[in-house]
Tab-separated table of C-alpha atoms in Angstrom:
chain	number	residue	atom	x	y	z
A	1	MET	CA	-72.564	-11.234	-75.337
A	2	ASP	CA	-75.584	-12.608	-73.488
A	3	THR	CA	-76.788	-9.711	-71.352
A	4	VAL	CA	-80.078	-8.882	-69.706
A	5	THR	CA	-81.009	-5.225	-69.202
A	6	ILE	CA	-83.595	-4.075	-66.680
A	7	ASN	CA	-85.028	-0.589	-66.337
A	8	ALA	CA	-87.006	1.650	-64.036
A	9	LYS	CA	-87.652	5.362	-64.357
A	10	GLY	CA	-84.229	7.038	-64.477
A	11	ILE	CA	-82.063	3.932	-64.217
A	12	SER	CA	-80.951	0.900	-66.228
A	13	VAL	CA	-78.674	-2.024	-65.333
A	14	SER	CA	-77.292	-4.787	-67.578
A	15	LEU	CA	-75.981	-8.147	-66.339
A	16	ASP	CA	-73.500	-10.243	-68.323
A	17	LEU	CA	-74.999	-13.704	-67.795
A	18	ALA	CA	-71.782	-15.467	-68.846
A	19	VAL	CA	-69.967	-14.404	-65.655
A	20	GLY	CA	-72.502	-12.550	-63.489
A	21	HIS	CA	-70.799	-9.163	-63.888
A	22	ILE	CA	-72.750	-5.923	-64.269
A	23	ALA	CA	-71.907	-4.919	-67.836
A	24	ALA	CA	-73.434	-1.436	-67.608
A	25	MET	CA	-75.302	0.865	-65.236
A	26	GLN	CA	-76.771	4.219	-66.208
A	27	VAL	CA	-78.554	6.785	-64.046
A	28	GLU	CA	-80.515	9.701	-65.501
A	29	ILE	CA	-81.097	12.370	-62.867
A	30	ASP	CA	-81.551	16.149	-62.913
A	31	GLY	CA	-80.687	16.302	-66.600
A	32	HIS	CA	-77.455	14.318	-66.153
A	33	ILE	CA	-76.547	10.863	-67.434
A	34	LEU	CA	-74.221	9.119	-64.980
A	35	LYS	CA	-72.261	5.914	-65.533
A	36	PRO	CA	-70.791	4.977	-62.138
A	37	LEU	CA	-69.324	1.563	-62.978
A	38	HIS	CA	-66.132	0.615	-64.803
A	39	ARG	CA	-65.493	-1.879	-67.572
A	40	ALA	CA	-61.974	-3.160	-68.299
A	41	PRO	CA	-60.583	-1.821	-71.594
A	42	TRP	CA	-59.935	-5.303	-72.993
A	43	VAL	CA	-63.520	-6.562	-72.605
A	44	GLY	CA	-64.791	-7.556	-76.048
A	45	SER	CA	-61.318	-8.167	-77.472
A	46	PRO	CA	-60.881	-11.470	-79.325
A	47	ARG	CA	-60.139	-14.173	-76.753
A	48	GLU	CA	-56.980	-15.241	-78.597
A	49	THR	CA	-55.474	-11.784	-78.011
A	50	LEU	CA	-55.577	-12.283	-74.225
A	51	PRO	CA	-53.428	-14.566	-72.055
A	52	GLU	CA	-54.698	-18.165	-72.020
A	53	ASN	CA	-54.379	-18.568	-68.259
A	54	ILE	CA	-56.619	-15.727	-67.053
A	55	PRO	CA	-60.073	-16.677	-65.713
A	56	ASP	CA	-63.291	-15.712	-67.486
A	57	GLY	CA	-64.019	-13.177	-64.751
A	58	THR	CA	-60.870	-11.279	-65.731
A	59	VAL	CA	-61.601	-11.632	-69.450
A	60	ARG	CA	-65.002	-9.960	-68.909
A	61	LEU	CA	-64.087	-7.768	-65.908
A	62	SER	CA	-66.948	-5.325	-65.444
A	63	GLY	CA	-69.047	-3.286	-63.047
A	64	ASP	CA	-69.767	-5.332	-59.964
A	65	PHE	CA	-69.933	-9.045	-59.265
A	66	LEU	CA	-70.278	-11.495	-56.413
A	67	CYS	CA	-67.076	-13.013	-55.047
A	68	ALA	CA	-67.685	-16.333	-53.271
A	69	PRO	CA	-65.120	-16.935	-52.028
A	70	PHE	CA	-63.250	-13.632	-52.108
A	71	SER	CA	-59.840	-14.013	-53.801
A	72	THR	CA	-58.264	-17.488	-53.876
A	73	SER	CA	-60.496	-20.560	-54.141
A	74	ASP	CA	-58.336	-22.889	-52.060
A	75	VAL	CA	-61.059	-24.900	-50.285
A	76	GLU	CA	-63.275	-25.872	-53.208
A	77	GLU	CA	-61.656	-25.758	-56.642
A	78	ALA	CA	-62.756	-22.703	-58.637
A	79	PRO	CA	-61.210	-19.689	-60.424
A	80	LEU	CA	-60.211	-16.447	-58.688
A	81	HIS	CA	-63.220	-15.045	-56.733
A	82	GLY	CA	-65.149	-18.286	-57.255
A	83	TRP	CA	-67.739	-19.549	-59.720
A	84	PRO	CA	-70.210	-16.674	-59.163
A	85	ALA	CA	-67.682	-14.330	-60.812
A	86	ASN	CA	-66.616	-16.726	-63.571
A	87	SER	CA	-69.536	-18.827	-64.779
A	88	GLU	CA	-73.047	-18.707	-66.157
A	89	TRP	CA	-76.212	-17.401	-64.525
A	90	ASP	CA	-79.808	-18.045	-65.618
A	91	VAL	CA	-82.764	-15.668	-65.471
A	92	VAL	CA	-85.351	-17.019	-63.013
A	93	GLU	CA	-87.689	-14.017	-62.788
A	94	ASN	CA	-87.746	-10.722	-64.669
A	95	GLY	CA	-90.689	-8.358	-64.458
A	96	ALA	CA	-92.355	-5.208	-63.264
A	97	ILE	CA	-93.227	-4.660	-59.609
A	98	ALA	CA	-95.142	-1.781	-58.047
A	99	GLY	CA	-93.022	1.301	-58.735
A	100	GLY	CA	-90.104	-0.466	-60.354
A	101	TRP	CA	-88.565	-3.674	-61.684
A	102	ARG	CA	-87.203	-6.888	-60.153
A	103	ALA	CA	-85.057	-9.629	-61.655
A	104	VAL	CA	-83.805	-12.864	-60.102
A	105	PHE	CA	-80.793	-14.755	-61.454
A	106	ARG	CA	-79.494	-18.186	-60.385
A	107	LEU	CA	-75.939	-19.452	-60.686
A	108	ARG	CA	-75.840	-22.687	-62.680
A	109	ARG	CA	-73.122	-24.104	-60.455
A	110	LYS	CA	-73.314	-24.707	-56.717
A	111	VAL	CA	-70.923	-23.089	-54.228
A	112	MET	CA	-70.011	-25.382	-51.330
A	113	GLY	CA	-73.168	-27.263	-52.240
A	114	ALA	CA	-75.346	-24.146	-51.961
A	115	ALA	CA	-77.641	-22.712	-54.619
A	116	VAL	CA	-76.898	-19.022	-55.223
A	117	ASP	CA	-79.483	-16.416	-56.250
A	118	LYS	CA	-78.830	-12.801	-57.267
A	119	ILE	CA	-81.742	-10.363	-56.972
A	120	PHE	CA	-81.743	-6.932	-58.639
A	121	THR	CA	-84.389	-4.362	-57.700
A	122	LEU	CA	-84.802	-0.961	-59.351
A	123	ARG	CA	-87.273	1.665	-58.120
A	124	ASP	CA	-88.690	4.495	-60.206
A	125	GLY	CA	-86.812	7.716	-59.498
A	126	HIS	CA	-84.210	6.071	-57.261
A	127	PRO	CA	-80.624	6.449	-58.535
A	128	PHE	CA	-79.671	3.117	-56.926
A	129	LEU	CA	-79.342	-0.561	-57.737
A	130	TYR	CA	-80.572	-2.614	-54.785
A	131	GLN	CA	-78.947	-6.063	-54.687
A	132	GLU	CA	-79.441	-9.170	-52.594
A	133	HIS	CA	-77.613	-12.490	-52.739
A	134	ILE	CA	-79.030	-15.649	-51.167
A	135	PHE	CA	-77.167	-18.895	-50.474
A	136	SER	CA	-79.555	-21.825	-49.917
A	137	GLY	CA	-78.354	-25.091	-48.428
A	138	GLY	CA	-74.770	-26.270	-48.741
A	139	SER	CA	-72.244	-27.092	-46.047
A	140	GLY	CA	-69.141	-25.600	-44.475
A	141	ALA	CA	-68.725	-21.849	-44.769
A	142	ILE	CA	-68.175	-19.293	-47.509
A	143	SER	CA	-66.492	-15.892	-47.592
A	144	VAL	CA	-68.234	-13.296	-49.753
A	145	ALA	CA	-67.729	-9.813	-51.164
A	146	HIS	CA	-69.163	-7.441	-53.701
A	147	HIS	CA	-66.658	-6.076	-56.213
A	148	PRO	CA	-67.964	-2.746	-57.605
A	149	MET	CA	-65.403	-0.842	-59.643
A	150	THR	CA	-65.543	2.766	-60.718
A	151	ALA	CA	-63.077	4.738	-62.824
A	152	MET	CA	-61.955	8.374	-62.773
A	153	GLN	CA	-60.449	10.413	-65.580
A	154	ASP	CA	-58.857	12.855	-63.136
A	155	GLY	CA	-59.006	11.327	-59.672
A	156	GLY	CA	-61.444	11.993	-56.874
A	157	ARG	CA	-62.024	12.368	-53.156
A	158	LEU	CA	-63.374	9.681	-50.828
A	159	ALA	CA	-65.423	9.721	-47.665
A	160	PHE	CA	-66.547	6.813	-45.508
A	161	SER	CA	-68.808	5.851	-42.664
A	162	PRO	CA	-66.742	5.530	-39.458
A	163	LYS	CA	-63.955	2.941	-39.726
A	164	ARG	CA	-62.070	1.375	-36.846
A	165	VAL	CA	-58.802	0.601	-38.601
A	166	ALA	CA	-57.173	0.303	-42.053
A	167	VAL	CA	-54.780	-2.612	-42.677
A	168	THR	CA	-52.642	-3.745	-45.621
A	169	PRO	CA	-51.779	-7.458	-46.018
A	170	ALA	CA	-48.332	-8.956	-45.546
A	171	THR	CA	-47.348	-8.550	-49.196
A	172	PRO	CA	-48.427	-6.132	-51.959
A	173	LEU	CA	-50.374	-7.229	-55.047
A	174	GLU	CA	-47.388	-6.480	-57.291
A	175	PRO	CA	-44.142	-6.952	-55.354
A	176	ASP	CA	-41.990	-7.526	-58.489
A	177	PRO	CA	-40.891	-4.157	-59.958
A	178	ALA	CA	-40.494	-5.848	-63.344
A	179	ARG	CA	-44.272	-6.471	-63.387
A	180	GLY	CA	-45.809	-3.575	-61.499
A	181	ARG	CA	-45.637	-1.128	-58.626
A	182	PHE	CA	-47.268	-0.123	-55.369
A	183	MET	CA	-47.173	2.787	-52.937
A	184	LEU	CA	-48.502	1.718	-49.541
A	185	ALA	CA	-46.461	-0.053	-46.861
A	186	TYR	CA	-47.062	-3.818	-46.443
A	187	PRO	CA	-47.953	-4.887	-43.824
A	188	ALA	CA	-49.135	-1.721	-42.076
A	189	ARG	CA	-52.107	-0.373	-40.163
A	190	ALA	CA	-53.520	2.991	-39.163
A	191	THR	CA	-56.599	4.385	-37.490
A	192	ASP	CA	-56.331	7.708	-39.337
A	193	LEU	CA	-57.262	7.179	-43.008
A	194	ALA	CA	-55.561	10.457	-43.903
A	195	ARG	CA	-52.186	9.214	-42.633
A	196	PHE	CA	-51.468	5.690	-43.867
A	197	PRO	CA	-47.803	4.559	-44.047
A	198	LEU	CA	-46.099	4.568	-47.446
A	199	ALA	CA	-43.518	2.018	-48.569
A	200	ALA	CA	-41.059	4.831	-49.275
A	201	GLY	CA	-41.636	6.467	-45.896
A	202	GLY	CA	-44.060	9.150	-44.859
A	203	THR	CA	-47.816	8.802	-45.150
A	204	ALA	CA	-50.607	8.965	-47.719
A	205	ASP	CA	-54.171	10.229	-47.507
A	206	LEU	CA	-56.399	7.267	-48.454
A	207	THR	CA	-59.279	9.644	-49.118
A	208	ASP	CA	-57.402	11.328	-51.994
A	209	TYR	CA	-57.313	9.312	-55.242
A	210	ARG	CA	-54.663	11.057	-57.328
A	211	ALA	CA	-54.579	10.353	-61.054
A	212	GLU	CA	-50.801	10.746	-61.210
A	213	ASP	CA	-50.090	7.950	-58.704
A	214	ARG	CA	-49.375	4.881	-60.824
A	215	ARG	CA	-49.876	1.953	-58.490
A	216	GLU	CA	-51.654	-1.251	-57.535
A	217	ASP	CA	-52.648	-1.216	-53.858
A	218	PHE	CA	-55.034	-3.163	-51.640
A	219	ILE	CA	-56.210	-2.261	-48.159
A	220	THR	CA	-58.946	-3.449	-45.792
A	221	LEU	CA	-61.071	-1.029	-43.756
A	222	VAL	CA	-62.887	-2.417	-40.705
A	223	GLU	CA	-66.227	-0.821	-39.882
A	224	ALA	CA	-66.549	0.911	-36.516
A	225	ASP	CA	-69.614	0.395	-34.322
A	226	HIS	CA	-71.944	3.264	-35.220
A	227	GLY	CA	-75.401	1.775	-35.702
A	228	GLY	CA	-76.018	3.044	-39.228
A	229	PRO	CA	-75.340	1.805	-42.753
A	230	GLY	CA	-71.779	1.424	-43.914
A	231	TRP	CA	-71.056	3.676	-46.853
A	232	THR	CA	-68.371	4.819	-49.261
A	233	ALA	CA	-68.782	8.040	-51.257
A	234	LEU	CA	-66.470	8.941	-54.124
A	235	ALA	CA	-66.608	12.443	-55.589
A	236	ARG	CA	-65.198	11.997	-59.104
A	237	HIS	CA	-63.600	15.250	-60.249
A	238	ALA	CA	-63.883	15.093	-64.041
A	239	GLU	CA	-67.197	13.265	-64.007
A	240	GLN	CA	-68.704	15.715	-61.488
A	241	ASP	CA	-70.716	13.019	-59.775
A	242	LEU	CA	-70.837	11.148	-56.503
A	243	VAL	CA	-70.602	7.357	-56.596
A	244	LEU	CA	-72.277	5.795	-53.561
A	245	VAL	CA	-71.858	2.280	-52.190
A	246	LEU	CA	-73.837	1.212	-49.117
A	247	LYS	CA	-74.017	-1.928	-46.979
A	248	ASN	CA	-75.182	-3.347	-43.672
A	249	PRO	CA	-72.001	-3.646	-41.549
A	250	ALA	CA	-73.481	-6.582	-39.618
A	251	GLU	CA	-73.585	-8.521	-42.895
A	252	LEU	CA	-70.487	-7.111	-44.619
A	253	PRO	CA	-68.168	-5.790	-41.884
A	254	VAL	CA	-65.156	-4.851	-44.044
A	255	THR	CA	-64.609	-2.593	-47.045
A	256	MET	CA	-61.616	-3.586	-49.158
A	257	LEU	CA	-60.222	-0.889	-51.437
A	258	TRP	CA	-58.400	-1.815	-54.644
A	259	PHE	CA	-56.435	1.096	-56.120
A	260	SER	CA	-55.689	0.063	-59.713
A	261	ASN	CA	-54.072	2.910	-61.626
A	262	GLY	CA	-51.651	1.640	-64.252
A	263	GLY	CA	-49.836	-0.449	-61.658
A	264	ARG	CA	-49.639	-3.690	-63.670
A	265	ASP	CA	-47.436	-3.885	-66.745
A	266	TYR	CA	-48.291	-7.411	-67.938
A	267	ALA	CA	-51.212	-8.477	-70.154
A	268	PRO	CA	-54.083	-7.930	-70.175
A	269	TRP	CA	-53.525	-4.980	-67.782
A	270	SER	CA	-50.539	-3.611	-69.719
A	271	GLY	CA	-50.498	-0.254	-67.909
A	272	ARG	CA	-53.923	0.665	-69.364
A	273	HIS	CA	-56.166	-0.108	-66.384
A	274	LEU	CA	-56.279	3.498	-65.221
A	275	GLY	CA	-58.060	5.470	-62.526
A	276	VAL	CA	-59.924	2.451	-61.183
A	277	LEU	CA	-61.099	1.996	-57.615
A	278	GLY	CA	-62.653	-1.214	-56.360
A	279	ILE	CA	-64.945	-0.648	-53.356
A	280	GLU	CA	-65.304	-4.222	-52.164
A	281	ASP	CA	-67.645	-4.663	-49.212
A	282	GLY	CA	-67.280	-8.132	-47.782
A	283	ARG	CA	-67.334	-10.730	-45.070
A	284	ALA	CA	-63.935	-12.168	-45.870
A	285	ALA	CA	-60.228	-12.387	-45.370
A	286	VAL	CA	-58.045	-12.727	-48.483
A	287	GLY	CA	-58.665	-16.282	-49.692
A	288	HIS	CA	-61.206	-18.942	-48.747
A	289	ALA	CA	-58.933	-20.985	-46.478
A	290	ALA	CA	-57.705	-17.853	-44.717
A	291	SER	CA	-61.314	-16.750	-44.173
A	292	LEU	CA	-62.210	-20.069	-42.538
A	293	GLY	CA	-59.025	-20.344	-40.485
A	294	ASP	CA	-57.286	-18.148	-37.962
A	295	ASN	CA	-56.866	-14.637	-39.391
A	296	TRP	CA	-56.208	-11.107	-38.164
A	297	LEU	CA	-59.817	-10.013	-38.677
A	298	LYS	CA	-61.099	-12.693	-36.306
A	299	HIS	CA	-58.653	-11.370	-33.719
A	300	GLU	CA	-60.384	-7.989	-34.196
A	301	GLY	CA	-63.772	-9.617	-33.591
A	302	VAL	CA	-64.776	-9.472	-37.263
A	303	ALA	CA	-66.611	-12.342	-38.998
A	304	THR	CA	-65.007	-13.535	-42.246
A	305	ALA	CA	-67.523	-16.090	-43.573
A	306	PHE	CA	-71.152	-17.198	-43.521
A	307	ALA	CA	-71.943	-20.703	-42.236
A	308	LEU	CA	-73.882	-22.867	-44.711
A	309	ALA	CA	-76.225	-25.748	-43.862
A	310	GLU	CA	-78.932	-27.808	-45.524
A	311	GLY	CA	-82.397	-26.480	-44.801
A	312	ARG	CA	-81.269	-22.913	-44.166
A	313	SER	CA	-80.358	-19.873	-46.225
A	314	VAL	CA	-78.178	-16.836	-45.652
A	315	SER	CA	-78.441	-13.538	-47.480
A	316	PHE	CA	-76.826	-10.121	-47.620
A	317	ARG	CA	-77.766	-6.865	-49.293
A	318	HIS	CA	-75.902	-4.074	-51.028
A	319	VAL	CA	-76.629	-0.771	-52.798
A	320	ILE	CA	-74.782	1.058	-55.598
A	321	GLY	CA	-75.805	4.473	-56.908
A	322	ALA	CA	-74.748	7.825	-58.306
A	323	VAL	CA	-75.919	11.441	-58.150
A	324	PRO	CA	-74.649	14.677	-59.721
A	325	PHE	CA	-72.054	16.316	-57.472
A	326	ALA	CA	-69.907	19.271	-58.465
A	327	GLU	CA	-68.119	19.677	-55.128
A	328	ALA	CA	-64.340	19.159	-55.131
A	329	GLU	CA	-64.467	17.449	-51.736
A	330	ALA	CA	-66.352	14.318	-50.736
A	331	PRO	CA	-69.418	14.697	-48.475
A	332	ALA	CA	-69.035	15.353	-44.779
A	333	ASP	CA	-71.742	12.833	-43.919
A	334	ILE	CA	-74.466	10.618	-45.339
A	335	GLU	CA	-77.625	9.834	-43.418
A	336	ALA	CA	-80.279	7.274	-44.342
A	337	ALA	CA	-83.967	7.921	-43.621
A	338	PRO	CA	-86.863	5.563	-44.470
A	339	ASP	CA	-87.521	7.224	-47.833
A	340	ARG	CA	-84.391	9.199	-48.669
A	341	LEU	CA	-80.635	9.484	-48.426
A	342	ARG	CA	-79.364	12.827	-47.127
A	343	ILE	CA	-75.957	13.908	-48.427
A	344	ARG	CA	-74.301	16.646	-46.372
A	345	ALA	CA	-71.524	18.684	-47.976
A	346	GLY	CA	-68.617	20.165	-46.059
A	347	ASP	CA	-70.146	23.650	-46.242
A	348	GLY	CA	-73.281	22.476	-44.455
A	349	SER	CA	-75.503	22.291	-47.518
A	350	GLN	CA	-77.445	19.097	-48.061
A	351	LYS	CA	-79.141	17.164	-50.831
A	352	ASP	CA	-81.863	14.530	-50.444
A	353	VAL	CA	-82.295	11.723	-52.970
A	354	PRO	CA	-84.976	8.998	-53.023
A	355	PHE	CA	-83.765	5.889	-51.200
A	356	ASP	CA	-85.287	2.754	-49.682
A	357	GLY	CA	-83.993	3.132	-46.145
A	358	GLU	CA	-85.443	-0.203	-45.036
A	359	PHE	CA	-83.673	-2.272	-47.681
A	360	LEU	CA	-80.351	-2.795	-45.879
A	361	ARG	CA	-82.062	-4.200	-42.772
A	362	ILE	CA	-79.965	-2.077	-40.398
A	363	GLY	CA	-80.329	-3.234	-36.804
A	364	ARG	CA	-81.664	-6.701	-37.611
A	365	THR	CA	-79.987	-9.918	-36.481
A	366	VAL	CA	-77.729	-11.543	-39.062
A	367	PRO	CA	-77.087	-15.326	-39.178
A	368	ALA	CA	-73.488	-16.294	-38.473
């Protein structure tokens, strides 16, 4: 496999250049080695052992990747989640910077006529991968999302920055009981994440990822107006760590959660994709055409695509990290300062970790 690995003090990240997926991420902090990102169990299997019709992004499903568009490519022909998640990237720059490392990758293909760059920055002593994607030129508009996936051996607890509403789509990912299963009601919505409607009646707590719940579920969380970074924190029980995903809500106004816990019975999933949570921050509806057309998010005042044009560029930033965390419950709050991230536990205790608080450009104007 053609991978490039970059390092700074206490952190390493590897990119699979064949599909633009993060193949590995490792954080060394306080005597712990943390591996926050997931890799599908079939990655590396001989290609002939996998179904012929699955896209390369599924064959090599790993870590995090750029979706452009998110989900179905039904405006410009491309595989699921677009060419950035399914085709080759080249290394443009790769070298040391003051206090860290920076690498720039360029997608060989164009997306809606736009060139696409992926920039990774690591900083010494920071347990975070800082990412930026830039679309230069092109025409029309493109929906985008990150697709970080983490896995839990024994479930975990979630916490979020303030969300306005949680909504499931019209149909579940796996409606056919002969192929898979789901738990949430479709379509449904709730403002209380601890009480989301279930298909069988009653409610579920979206902040509680239970290992025993075999299911495939997808739900979109809309960011509330709060003036700070958007964040998701997952306290993984068995791993005793805290996986952190941060964004600028003005750039990526929704967080789409993919609960994948043995809920697909057909290959290559085959009931073995267990304990996985996708934390997919995006500017998207489900599908490219839906993102450009009339959709429920637009009715909520939420942007679902970036406009592209020759002579201009659009960019968005994203952060993934992990720290040791032995608490059973997720944090009560997370607060970003210029040089640190403050994690507040439910008992009032707090932990500060090094963080570039300027990176996400909170409060700055974002192009439409």
